[in-house]
DNA sequence: ATGAAAGCGCTAACAA
DNA sequence: TTGTTAGCGCTTTCAT
């Protein structure tokens, strides 16, 4: 009798992690069938399916995603690259994006470069290296390197948040220019003529640029001019807004209204006004941009413009999956923002006509 | 003369994506040397290194992470599983976690189950399948399934946010029980005897549980009793806090102070009080928990307790890498929280002694 | 519907 | 220090 190598497969647990080959062996089918049972069950006979399922359960088998990705050249993962996650407006879109992708059978890989815009390429490179089937980027203004890499690798991508400065058909967002102009017109309609502006860095950020230009356009329409020293640049944070108030209030000439690039800044500004005893909106009107929930909670409540962040997340998710899977998609219809006129924007009265 | 297959390597770009073999060929070295040049450059002669680097640049070569992971069984990726990203306190820790991991050569994969706690296992499974070297979880209270999977796969993990209810040596967080008791003592010290509590669901959430128990302990010490109908459970959101105020103010007996499970709820409550004309802190004191930046911006400013979210992110990142790489680590020293006593907590006066 | 077998692109052990 | 080579665990033709 020939000496047989021991075959423990059916009698005791493996001392190593179960592979698909183990599953196949235990189920008494070939490796190919086991693979198909998991990936394309409709091509497999129910009986086979059942045997495989039992073996999977018995072994506690979990697919090795790396091997699967290597063999199939697909990862079923989409990456979203954000400037930061520290702004509630981005966190909002993340949520619906993840839910939607999950429901479509994809995972979401989230990363952020924290406004170190030069890191964006490094981040993208690392993400591509790790392996993703598609990307969702924030904004339309990215370095040439980035687009080159994307094209060179044939990676589908969706641009989100804005449609400004781009003719790419897969932009899911609003026109920041139009939105900001609309908001500025409201401010002007309240009688303001002395209007300041606090934006963020506009380098590689067409959102900040579009907002600034939209405001300037509205002023121009109304034959108002923007003083150079009433354009202030600050970080996109509460602290940035505080700095802006300190800056404007240290000037000899002060505006009666300030339009901020983000709600985060505007809320910081509101807080700083309280510290300095500046009455809002009597002494100064403050206007945000984004429409985060916190804006409504402030005292006075912040006037702002709501960006449909959840809708952006949802649509971007559907779109990137369509691009990955080659489903035809129409060019994206524009999304619409909503004005939220609240207490922090006041009518100009004799009080602040100095 | 034998017919030779054309060798375009040196003359024209490849029509397919470059592999490490292409790099090696172009550099005139072996596959192994090329691999080492990228992974363990210190083991390679500078001249070789240079040739490989040039070939990489010339071909625009990017490593295939899946293949690398398959061959090496390491992904250099850590996943962090959050309940939600829609709370600024989590977004904060995410930031420092990512920075730290990146600096240590790891990528961060972020996912959240949005308080669908039953999804946590599915999320973990998908994450493990995709391939990660280690995990960072929020909280100590997870299902048995989760710990089983982690142990079965030999995956290192760190538990964050709290040290309550766990003897696991790799917990990076605070004692929610102690912290909440400390906070409640402050409230009692201000003369409050009629104290309400608004927490969140305590199922699979030892943080919510610890906070509730800490408050009850402080009351007991002071020989105060907690009325059953003054314990209200609401979602961890602004809306949840609003509901709580509606609930408490519809009771015949009302508390003079309410302790909330999170700042999000407390801020929603502050807002609802304004809506209903309830004066804070004259009619009611409101106390939060977390110490998010927004707490300070409110009018009145919210009394709360700061959780060192950034520190948690940083330490968890260092720790998980140490566990992955087998570096010895001490058990985690406890982190400390900080009381932030602000306007929303008032002294009890005759006014609210009904 | 299933089986056999050839890779996917890389790492790591081994030999030189 | 470098080259050679055998896998890593899976998918996917191609037969059957």
XYZ file of C-alpha atoms (C1' of nucleotides) in Angstrom:
740
model
C 0.000 0.000 0.000
C 1.343 3.334 -0.984
C 1.977 5.914 1.694
C -0.565 8.695 1.248
C -0.004 12.260 2.314
C -2.538 13.036 5.038
C -5.574 14.810 3.756
C -7.068 16.782 6.594
C -9.312 18.867 4.463
C -12.468 17.206 5.635
C -11.451 16.447 9.128
C -9.829 19.443 10.744
C -9.433 23.141 10.269
C -6.597 24.411 8.149
C -3.688 25.938 9.926
C -3.449 28.585 7.252
C -6.016 30.968 5.863
C -8.523 29.255 3.579
C -8.135 29.954 -0.121
C -10.590 29.477 -2.885
C -8.794 26.249 -3.748
C -9.656 24.947 -0.279
C -13.241 25.914 -0.786
C -13.302 24.159 -4.139
C -11.738 21.041 -2.709
C -14.157 20.875 0.196
C -17.090 21.498 -2.086
C -15.815 18.899 -4.511
C -15.806 21.256 -7.486
C -13.091 22.839 -9.546
C -11.379 26.095 -8.741
C -13.090 27.702 -11.716
C -16.531 26.699 -10.558
C -15.897 27.956 -7.075
C -14.766 31.267 -8.496
C -17.838 31.553 -10.685
C -20.107 30.594 -7.818
C -18.931 33.713 -6.022
C -18.603 36.127 -8.916
C -21.237 35.103 -11.451
C -23.655 32.846 -9.562
C -26.187 32.987 -12.397
C -23.804 30.946 -14.517
C -23.631 28.165 -11.989
C -26.025 25.303 -11.297
C -27.944 25.771 -8.024
C -26.600 22.517 -6.639
C -23.022 23.617 -7.191
C -23.826 26.987 -5.736
C -25.046 25.347 -2.588
C -22.016 23.129 -2.175
C -19.740 26.104 -2.555
C -21.744 28.207 -0.145
C -21.505 25.478 2.459
C -17.777 25.161 2.030
C -17.368 28.917 2.301
C -19.311 28.949 5.527
C -17.498 25.930 6.922
C -14.089 27.437 6.294
C -14.936 31.012 7.163
C -13.571 31.865 3.771
C -13.045 35.503 2.825
C -11.892 36.439 -0.642
C -8.444 37.883 -1.065
C -9.154 41.220 -2.670
C -5.593 41.718 -3.834
C -5.545 38.494 -5.764
C -8.958 39.226 -7.167
C -7.871 42.672 -8.228
C -4.678 41.400 -9.762
C -6.409 38.745 -11.804
C -9.439 40.770 -12.810
C -7.880 44.212 -12.997
C -10.834 45.619 -11.114
C -10.975 46.645 -7.482
C -14.608 47.674 -7.122
C -13.304 50.667 -5.231
C -13.726 54.337 -5.933
C -11.574 56.972 -4.297
C -12.767 60.449 -3.362
C -10.050 63.054 -2.908
C -11.075 65.974 -0.723
C -9.285 69.177 0.193
C -10.246 68.516 3.818
C -12.726 66.563 5.863
C -12.704 69.184 8.560
C -15.505 71.128 6.918
C -19.000 69.781 7.590
C -20.000 70.505 4.034
C -17.598 67.867 2.754
C -18.500 65.398 5.449
C -22.088 65.696 4.287
C -21.390 64.664 0.730
C -19.159 61.850 1.883
C -22.092 60.278 3.607
C -24.435 59.993 0.649
C -21.554 59.091 -1.620
C -20.623 56.171 0.526
C -24.187 54.933 0.849
C -24.758 55.118 -2.866
C -21.521 53.433 -3.810
C -22.107 50.690 -1.306
C -25.542 50.029 -2.769
C -23.952 49.724 -6.204
C -21.388 47.251 -4.952
C -18.443 49.597 -4.637
C -16.344 50.709 -1.744
C -15.361 54.283 -1.103
C -11.792 55.199 -0.289
C -11.619 58.658 1.235
C -8.514 60.780 1.348
C -7.739 64.453 1.842
C -4.773 66.690 1.255
C -5.756 69.310 3.833
C -5.340 72.219 1.464
C -1.731 71.295 0.836
C -2.692 71.455 -2.774
C 0.775 70.427 -3.881
C 0.177 67.148 -2.149
C -2.769 66.386 -4.325
C -0.658 64.718 -6.953
C 1.205 62.626 -4.414
C -2.112 61.617 -2.924
C -3.507 60.693 -6.311
C -0.414 58.706 -7.150
C -0.609 56.735 -3.941
C -4.285 56.113 -4.547
C -3.734 54.937 -8.106
C -0.934 52.730 -6.911
C -3.145 51.150 -4.327
C -5.672 50.503 -7.052
C -9.058 52.065 -7.696
C -11.442 51.789 -10.603
C -12.333 55.461 -10.659
C -11.934 58.769 -8.872
C -14.076 61.556 -7.573
C -12.265 64.858 -7.226
C -13.407 68.108 -5.681
C -13.294 71.056 -8.030
C -12.389 71.453 -11.660
C -9.002 73.098 -11.290
C -6.292 70.504 -10.927
C -2.708 70.426 -12.110
C -1.869 69.176 -15.567
C 0.034 66.308 -13.946
C -3.146 65.097 -12.390
C -5.151 65.026 -15.568
C -2.233 63.440 -17.412
C -1.988 60.634 -14.926
C -5.705 60.044 -15.061
C -5.734 59.933 -18.832
C -2.565 57.932 -19.143
C -3.959 55.228 -16.900
C -7.370 55.436 -18.511
C -8.976 56.051 -15.162
C -12.514 57.427 -15.210
C -13.149 60.393 -12.962
C -15.902 62.768 -11.914
C -15.333 66.364 -10.868
C -17.593 67.611 -8.122
C -18.728 70.704 -6.342
C -18.477 73.140 -9.183
C -19.005 73.451 -12.877
C -16.971 76.650 -13.126
C -14.066 76.871 -15.551
C -14.592 73.465 -17.084
C -16.162 71.890 -20.106
C -15.652 68.367 -18.826
C -18.989 66.589 -19.185
C -18.793 64.847 -15.838
C -18.907 67.786 -13.457
C -21.445 67.435 -10.663
C -21.947 70.752 -8.945
C -23.123 74.307 -9.148
C -21.830 77.419 -10.800
C -20.088 79.236 -8.015
C -19.969 82.343 -10.092
C -23.736 82.455 -10.608
C -24.442 81.506 -7.039
C -22.174 84.135 -5.560
C -23.537 86.782 -7.893
C -27.055 85.921 -6.856
C -26.122 86.203 -3.210
C -24.311 89.489 -3.710
C -27.318 90.910 -5.533
C -29.419 90.218 -2.465
C -26.945 92.117 -0.360
C -26.978 95.038 -2.733
C -30.773 94.954 -2.787
C -30.721 95.572 0.934
C -29.066 98.874 0.259
C -25.486 97.987 0.964
C -22.911 99.909 -1.028
C -19.901 99.381 1.156
C -19.257 95.696 0.673
C -16.215 93.709 1.739
C -15.125 90.278 0.719
C -13.285 87.557 2.570
C -12.306 84.631 0.434
C -9.758 81.874 0.632
C -6.710 81.141 -1.448
C -7.784 81.004 -5.089
C -4.818 79.023 -6.295
C -6.056 75.759 -7.789
C -9.474 76.538 -6.393
C -12.005 77.643 -8.963
C -14.695 77.645 -6.290
C -13.045 80.421 -4.391
C -12.292 82.176 -7.670
C -15.817 81.819 -9.007
C -17.307 83.145 -5.817
C -15.038 86.123 -5.799
C -15.717 86.915 -9.444
C -19.461 86.485 -9.010
C -19.459 89.021 -6.235
C -17.379 91.458 -8.236
C -19.766 91.025 -11.168
C -22.759 91.878 -9.019
C -21.007 94.976 -7.731
C -20.157 96.041 -11.220
C -23.758 95.632 -12.361
C -24.759 97.949 -9.558
C -21.989 100.378 -10.466
C -20.361 99.834 -7.125
C -16.665 99.519 -6.833
C -14.735 97.120 -4.672
C -11.916 98.678 -2.724
C -8.729 96.650 -2.982
C -8.226 96.731 0.744
C -11.676 95.267 1.272
C -10.666 92.006 -0.272
C -9.187 89.850 2.430
C -7.809 86.372 2.118
C -8.032 83.972 5.031
C -7.952 80.222 5.714
C -11.190 78.287 5.295
C -11.809 77.935 9.002
C -13.450 79.614 11.959
C -10.114 81.216 12.744
C -9.916 82.623 9.246
C -13.222 84.416 9.721
C -12.083 85.867 13.001
C -8.970 87.236 11.378
C -11.093 88.913 8.757
C -13.107 90.845 11.317
C -9.973 91.972 13.075
C -8.610 93.090 9.755
C -11.671 94.997 8.577
C -12.309 96.622 11.920
C -8.769 97.933 12.108
C -9.286 99.898 8.862
C -10.299 103.501 8.833
C -12.957 102.779 6.246
C -15.211 99.871 7.087
C -17.745 97.982 5.005
C -21.361 97.557 6.114
C -21.484 94.014 4.811
C -18.929 91.265 4.295
C -19.408 88.288 2.035
C -17.441 85.238 3.105
C -16.196 82.385 0.977
C -17.459 79.704 3.325
C -19.824 79.365 6.250
C -16.932 78.307 8.423
C -15.353 81.717 7.968
C -18.643 83.555 8.344
C -19.413 81.779 11.592
C -15.977 82.588 12.959
C -16.643 86.177 11.954
C -19.964 86.221 13.764
C -18.205 85.018 16.855
C -15.471 87.589 16.579
C -18.048 90.339 16.172
C -19.569 89.324 19.450
C -16.151 89.449 21.093
C -15.508 92.918 19.744
C -18.985 94.220 20.423
C -19.824 94.660 16.772
C -23.573 94.324 16.361
C -24.749 92.040 13.544
C -26.555 93.073 11.439
C -26.876 96.621 12.812
C -23.209 97.512 12.503
C -22.270 94.869 10.009
C -24.008 92.289 7.863
C -22.362 88.920 7.483
C -23.016 86.512 4.677
C -21.711 82.963 4.353
C -21.593 80.356 1.611
C -22.271 76.580 1.781
C -25.374 76.256 3.907
C -24.046 74.017 6.653
C -26.444 73.223 9.465
C -24.469 75.282 11.940
C -25.317 78.444 10.025
C -28.881 78.258 11.201
C -27.921 77.762 14.820
C -25.983 80.958 15.131
C -27.290 83.999 16.879
C -28.009 85.896 14.692
C -28.736 83.150 12.193
C -26.383 83.273 9.240
C -27.502 84.293 5.775
C -25.973 81.914 3.302
C -26.478 79.845 0.182
C -27.033 76.128 0.347
C -24.966 73.840 -1.811
C -26.762 70.529 -2.335
C -23.954 68.482 -0.847
C -25.903 65.280 -0.411
C -27.171 65.451 -3.936
C -23.662 66.000 -5.198
C -22.456 62.916 -3.347
C -25.261 60.769 -4.643
C -24.959 61.865 -8.243
C -21.197 61.690 -8.329
C -21.396 58.126 -7.051
C -23.887 57.047 -9.707
C -21.917 58.760 -12.394
C -18.523 57.326 -11.576
C -19.986 53.832 -11.495
C -21.608 54.411 -14.868
C -18.284 55.561 -16.273
C -16.470 52.577 -14.830
C -18.996 50.115 -16.157
C -19.375 51.820 -19.485
C -23.046 52.601 -19.046
C -23.923 55.582 -21.216
C -24.629 58.751 -19.244
C -26.039 62.092 -20.275
C -24.001 65.184 -19.509
C -24.831 66.224 -15.991
C -27.771 68.600 -15.615
C -26.808 71.563 -13.427
C -27.655 71.420 -9.757
C -29.351 74.271 -8.058
C -28.415 76.051 -4.921
C -30.817 77.786 -2.537
C -30.611 81.197 -0.952
C -31.097 81.237 2.785
C -31.723 84.824 3.797
C -31.536 85.077 7.569
C -30.891 87.565 10.330
C -27.223 88.259 9.761
C -28.063 90.226 6.625
C -29.726 93.529 7.434
C -31.177 96.478 5.594
C -28.843 99.421 5.548
C -30.146 102.098 7.897
C -28.874 105.526 8.888
C -27.107 103.797 11.765
C -24.366 102.374 9.633
C -24.121 105.093 7.011
C -21.016 106.682 8.303
C 20.133 34.359 -39.625
C 17.361 33.628 -37.229
C 14.241 35.739 -37.291
C 14.206 37.879 -34.164
C 11.064 39.161 -32.519
C 11.116 42.945 -32.666
C 12.327 44.530 -29.457
C 10.776 47.946 -29.168
C 11.619 48.431 -25.560
C 14.241 51.022 -26.167
C 12.721 52.682 -29.134
C 9.079 53.427 -28.565
C 6.546 53.675 -25.762
C 4.704 50.571 -24.716
C 1.115 50.282 -25.737
C 0.264 48.695 -22.413
C 0.855 49.863 -18.887
C 4.484 49.529 -17.847
C 5.315 46.757 -15.410
C 8.300 46.330 -13.217
C 9.684 43.907 -15.799
C 9.628 46.727 -18.356
C 11.451 48.957 -15.941
C 14.045 46.278 -15.311
C 14.536 45.673 -19.020
C 14.933 49.345 -19.799
C 17.312 49.810 -16.890
C 19.258 46.736 -17.940
C 18.922 45.038 -14.568
C 17.030 42.042 -13.324
C 13.462 42.075 -12.079
C 14.683 41.403 -8.576
C 17.037 44.346 -8.573
C 14.343 46.616 -9.863
C 12.025 45.459 -7.103
C 14.662 46.010 -4.468
C 15.539 49.399 -5.854
C 11.995 50.477 -5.058
C 11.405 48.620 -1.817
C 14.778 48.383 -0.105
C 16.981 50.947 -1.835
C 19.645 50.671 0.841
C 20.402 47.151 -0.376
C 21.091 48.334 -3.879
C 24.180 49.899 -5.412
C 23.726 53.611 -6.140
C 24.486 53.109 -9.823
C 21.718 50.514 -10.128
C 19.405 52.707 -8.169
C 19.940 55.490 -10.620
C 19.350 53.369 -13.685
C 16.106 52.078 -12.221
C 14.971 55.548 -11.231
C 15.551 56.771 -14.769
C 13.607 53.888 -16.256
C 10.751 54.494 -13.828
C 10.611 58.125 -14.838
C 10.895 57.349 -18.537
C 8.038 54.874 -18.455
C 5.844 56.733 -15.991
C 5.840 53.532 -14.031
C 3.515 53.171 -11.054
C 3.615 50.078 -8.913
C 0.660 47.739 -8.992
C -0.432 47.684 -5.376
C -2.546 44.585 -5.781
C 0.336 42.544 -7.062
C 2.571 43.940 -4.393
C 0.045 43.108 -1.715
C -0.520 39.628 -3.069
C 3.148 38.806 -3.146
C 4.146 40.450 0.096
C 0.950 39.957 2.101
C 1.127 43.522 3.241
C -0.948 46.426 1.994
C 0.536 49.302 3.992
C -3.019 50.396 4.578
C -4.909 50.870 7.810
C -8.657 51.152 7.959
C -10.554 53.295 10.440
C -14.185 52.359 10.999
C -16.312 55.199 12.319
C -19.948 55.320 13.414
C -20.351 58.462 11.307
C -18.279 61.195 9.744
C -21.095 63.666 10.133
C -19.940 64.691 13.592
C -17.080 67.202 13.623
C -15.492 65.409 16.534
C -14.781 62.393 14.362
C -13.668 64.447 11.418
C -11.103 66.027 13.719
C -9.451 62.774 14.686
C -9.493 61.593 11.100
C -7.270 64.475 10.167
C -4.402 63.805 12.529
C -4.753 60.082 12.010
C -4.266 60.475 8.308
C -1.320 62.801 8.646
C 0.409 60.515 11.081
C -0.174 57.364 9.088
C 1.005 59.032 5.933
C 4.214 60.107 7.626
C 4.779 56.510 8.689
C 4.256 55.267 5.173
C 0.722 53.992 5.533
C -2.512 54.930 3.874
C -5.744 55.441 5.732
C -8.955 53.870 4.516
C -11.946 55.534 6.116
C -15.375 54.000 6.352
C -18.482 54.575 8.444
C -21.613 52.626 9.212
C -23.733 55.673 10.081
C -24.981 54.236 13.351
C -26.432 51.228 11.582
C -24.476 49.270 14.085
C -25.566 45.979 12.561
C -23.699 46.998 9.450
C -20.461 47.190 11.293
C -19.657 43.565 10.696
C -20.475 43.777 7.006
C -18.297 46.839 6.762
C -15.447 45.118 8.550
C -15.777 42.075 6.325
C -15.632 44.145 3.177
C -12.633 45.997 4.535
C -10.794 42.833 5.452
C -11.584 41.403 2.052
C -10.162 44.430 0.349
C -7.059 43.992 2.418
C -5.668 46.061 5.266
C -2.806 45.489 7.649
C -4.636 46.743 10.692
C -7.786 48.429 11.958
C -8.765 51.318 14.110
C -12.231 51.032 15.605
C -14.254 53.557 17.562
C -15.334 52.351 20.971
C -14.737 49.192 22.926
C -18.131 47.561 22.576
C -18.296 45.540 19.377
C -20.061 42.315 18.546
C -18.401 38.992 19.232
C -18.375 38.353 15.476
C -16.156 41.331 14.996
C -13.563 40.322 17.524
C -13.657 36.752 16.221
C -12.951 37.840 12.695
C -10.132 40.081 13.831
C -8.529 37.321 15.863
C -9.115 34.622 13.308
C -7.329 36.661 10.662
C -4.647 37.738 13.082
C -5.364 41.368 12.307
C -3.987 43.927 14.740
C -6.444 46.560 15.923
C -6.670 49.594 18.149
C -9.816 50.693 19.960
C -10.285 54.412 20.232
C -12.295 57.069 21.953
C -12.915 55.315 25.217
C -11.309 53.028 27.701
C -14.627 52.163 29.359
C -15.656 48.543 29.707
C -12.498 47.089 28.297
C -9.242 45.590 29.449
C -7.753 45.509 25.969
C -4.308 47.080 26.208
C -4.623 49.047 22.997
C -7.434 51.442 23.857
C -6.691 55.062 23.059
C -9.220 57.300 24.720
C -10.723 58.628 27.896
C -12.950 57.186 30.577
C -16.355 58.456 29.646
C -17.633 57.470 33.028
C -15.087 59.579 34.898
C -15.429 62.463 32.490
C -19.208 62.583 32.698
C -19.127 62.301 36.465
C -16.710 65.197 36.672
C -18.941 67.290 34.463
C -22.062 66.394 36.430
C -20.330 67.315 39.668
C -19.740 70.788 38.284
C -23.421 71.108 37.518
C -24.367 69.977 40.988
C -21.848 72.393 42.467
C -23.755 75.203 40.803
C -26.736 74.321 42.945
C -28.734 72.283 40.470
C -30.841 69.538 41.959
C -33.327 69.072 39.180
C -31.114 67.543 36.501
C -32.202 65.935 33.247
C -30.247 63.781 30.877
C -30.394 63.377 27.139
C -28.267 60.580 25.799
C -28.177 58.504 22.668
C -28.825 54.846 22.077
C -26.577 52.857 24.413
C -26.684 49.637 22.430
C -23.148 48.714 21.375
C -22.057 52.127 22.542
C -20.119 52.128 25.788
C -19.428 55.822 25.396
C -23.084 56.709 25.702
C -23.407 54.166 28.498
C -20.386 55.437 30.378
C -21.569 59.005 30.161
C -24.994 58.121 31.446
C -23.622 56.074 34.316
C -21.115 58.760 35.245
C -23.869 61.295 35.556
C -26.009 58.961 37.616
C -23.029 58.296 39.875
C -22.508 62.001 40.497
C -26.172 62.418 41.359
C -26.026 59.525 43.749
C -22.983 60.972 45.511
C -24.979 64.141 46.028
C -27.978 62.146 47.213
C -30.015 63.430 44.320
C -32.292 61.155 42.454
C -32.828 60.996 38.746
C -36.445 60.894 37.654
C -37.049 58.202 35.078
C -38.928 60.600 32.848
C -35.954 62.943 32.849
C -33.852 60.481 30.930
C -34.475 61.054 27.263
C -32.966 59.214 24.361
C -32.398 61.014 21.052
C -30.276 60.700 17.933
C -26.745 62.119 18.021
C -27.599 65.154 15.948
C -28.835 68.715 16.176
C -32.340 67.429 15.585
C -31.988 65.045 18.493
C -31.215 67.912 20.844
C -34.218 69.845 19.625
C -36.474 66.906 20.299
C -35.159 66.726 23.822
C -36.145 70.304 24.596
C -39.605 69.748 23.195
C -39.895 66.672 25.344
C -38.701 68.207 28.586
C -40.698 71.373 28.152
C -43.890 69.444 27.634
C -43.538 67.812 31.059
C -45.254 69.172 34.126
C -42.029 68.891 36.080
C -39.023 70.399 34.371
C -35.311 70.154 35.151
C -33.156 73.256 35.661
C -30.237 71.674 33.849
C -29.876 69.078 31.127
C -26.723 67.144 30.398
C -26.414 66.011 26.794
C -24.512 63.080 25.396
C -22.873 65.084 22.637
C -22.285 68.692 21.696
C -24.333 68.165 18.569
C -27.394 67.494 20.680
C -26.637 70.288 23.121
C -26.264 72.796 20.320
C -29.556 71.698 18.788
C -31.078 72.135 22.217
C -29.674 75.633 22.560
C -31.258 76.496 19.255
C -34.599 75.013 20.211
C -34.583 76.967 23.475
C -34.241 80.137 21.491
C -37.155 79.109 19.313
C -39.321 78.417 22.334
C -38.204 81.450 24.295
C -36.502 79.437 26.986
C -33.691 81.512 28.460
C -30.334 79.790 28.822
C -28.984 79.660 31.471
C -31.657 81.560 33.412
C -34.475 79.121 32.799
C -32.366 76.156 31.889
C -28.697 75.215 31.901
C -27.411 73.186 28.995
C -24.289 71.073 29.062
C -22.693 69.266 26.142
C -19.948 66.684 25.702
C -17.107 66.492 23.142
C -15.747 70.016 22.933
C -16.224 70.676 19.252
C -15.280 74.122 18.029
C -18.879 75.041 17.371
C -19.659 74.846 21.093
C -17.701 77.989 21.715
C -19.438 79.895 18.938
C -22.894 79.507 20.335
C -24.754 82.241 22.090
C -24.662 81.502 24.977
C -21.394 79.610 24.668
C -21.828 75.950 25.490
C -20.379 74.374 28.604
C -18.829 71.080 27.650
C -15.913 68.723 28.072
C -13.195 68.467 25.493
C -12.156 65.099 24.206
C -8.621 65.234 22.797
C -9.681 64.070 19.354
C -6.502 65.025 17.554
C -4.392 63.345 20.156
C -6.505 60.222 19.857
C -5.999 60.166 16.110
C -2.269 60.644 16.378
C -1.734 58.049 19.071
C -3.990 55.487 17.488
C -2.045 55.834 14.256
C 1.325 55.330 15.939
C 0.008 52.417 17.907
C -1.546 50.509 15.049
C 1.659 50.839 13.054
C 3.647 49.570 15.996
C 1.339 46.576 16.291
C 1.577 45.857 12.586
C 5.334 46.078 12.566
C 5.785 44.236 15.795
C 7.427 47.131 17.595
C 6.892 46.705 21.301
C 4.478 49.215 22.816
C 3.584 50.033 26.369
C -0.051 49.849 27.371
C -1.612 53.170 26.491
C -1.427 55.831 29.200
C -4.868 57.383 29.752
C -5.681 60.580 27.939
C -7.137 63.491 29.755
C -10.155 65.540 28.926
C -10.680 69.187 29.803
C -13.679 70.890 31.330
C -14.888 73.936 29.461
C -17.227 75.793 31.756
C -19.006 78.477 29.768
C -22.148 80.552 29.788
C -24.746 77.878 29.159
C -24.239 76.554 32.676
C -25.653 78.896 35.298
C -25.891 79.102 39.030
C -29.319 78.131 40.322
C -31.143 81.219 41.513
C -34.586 81.787 42.963
C -35.737 82.381 39.413
C -35.688 78.758 38.489
C -36.576 77.268 41.818
C -40.142 76.504 41.058
C -22.353 24.109 -16.724
C -17.811 22.684 -15.561
C -12.683 21.639 -15.546
C -7.814 22.620 -16.757
C -4.400 25.760 -17.067
C -2.295 30.059 -18.174
C -1.349 34.145 -16.373
C -2.167 38.967 -13.519
C 2.613 41.875 -11.533
C 5.043 41.548 -7.863
C 8.151 39.747 -3.680
C 11.411 36.891 -1.505
C 14.135 32.902 -1.009
C 18.021 31.063 -2.937
C 22.082 30.789 -5.562
C 25.829 32.888 -7.632
C 25.075 43.155 -4.582
C 22.593 40.861 -8.223
C 19.999 37.354 -11.016
C 16.770 33.430 -11.203
C 12.649 31.521 -10.126
C 8.781 29.875 -7.594
C 4.848 31.242 -5.947
C 0.970 34.821 -3.778
C -4.782 33.611 -4.742
C -7.591 34.615 -7.977
C -10.003 35.220 -12.897
C -10.667 33.842 -17.346
C -10.103 31.860 -21.693
C -10.546 27.530 -23.938
C -12.044 22.987 -24.165
C -15.141 19.596 -22.979
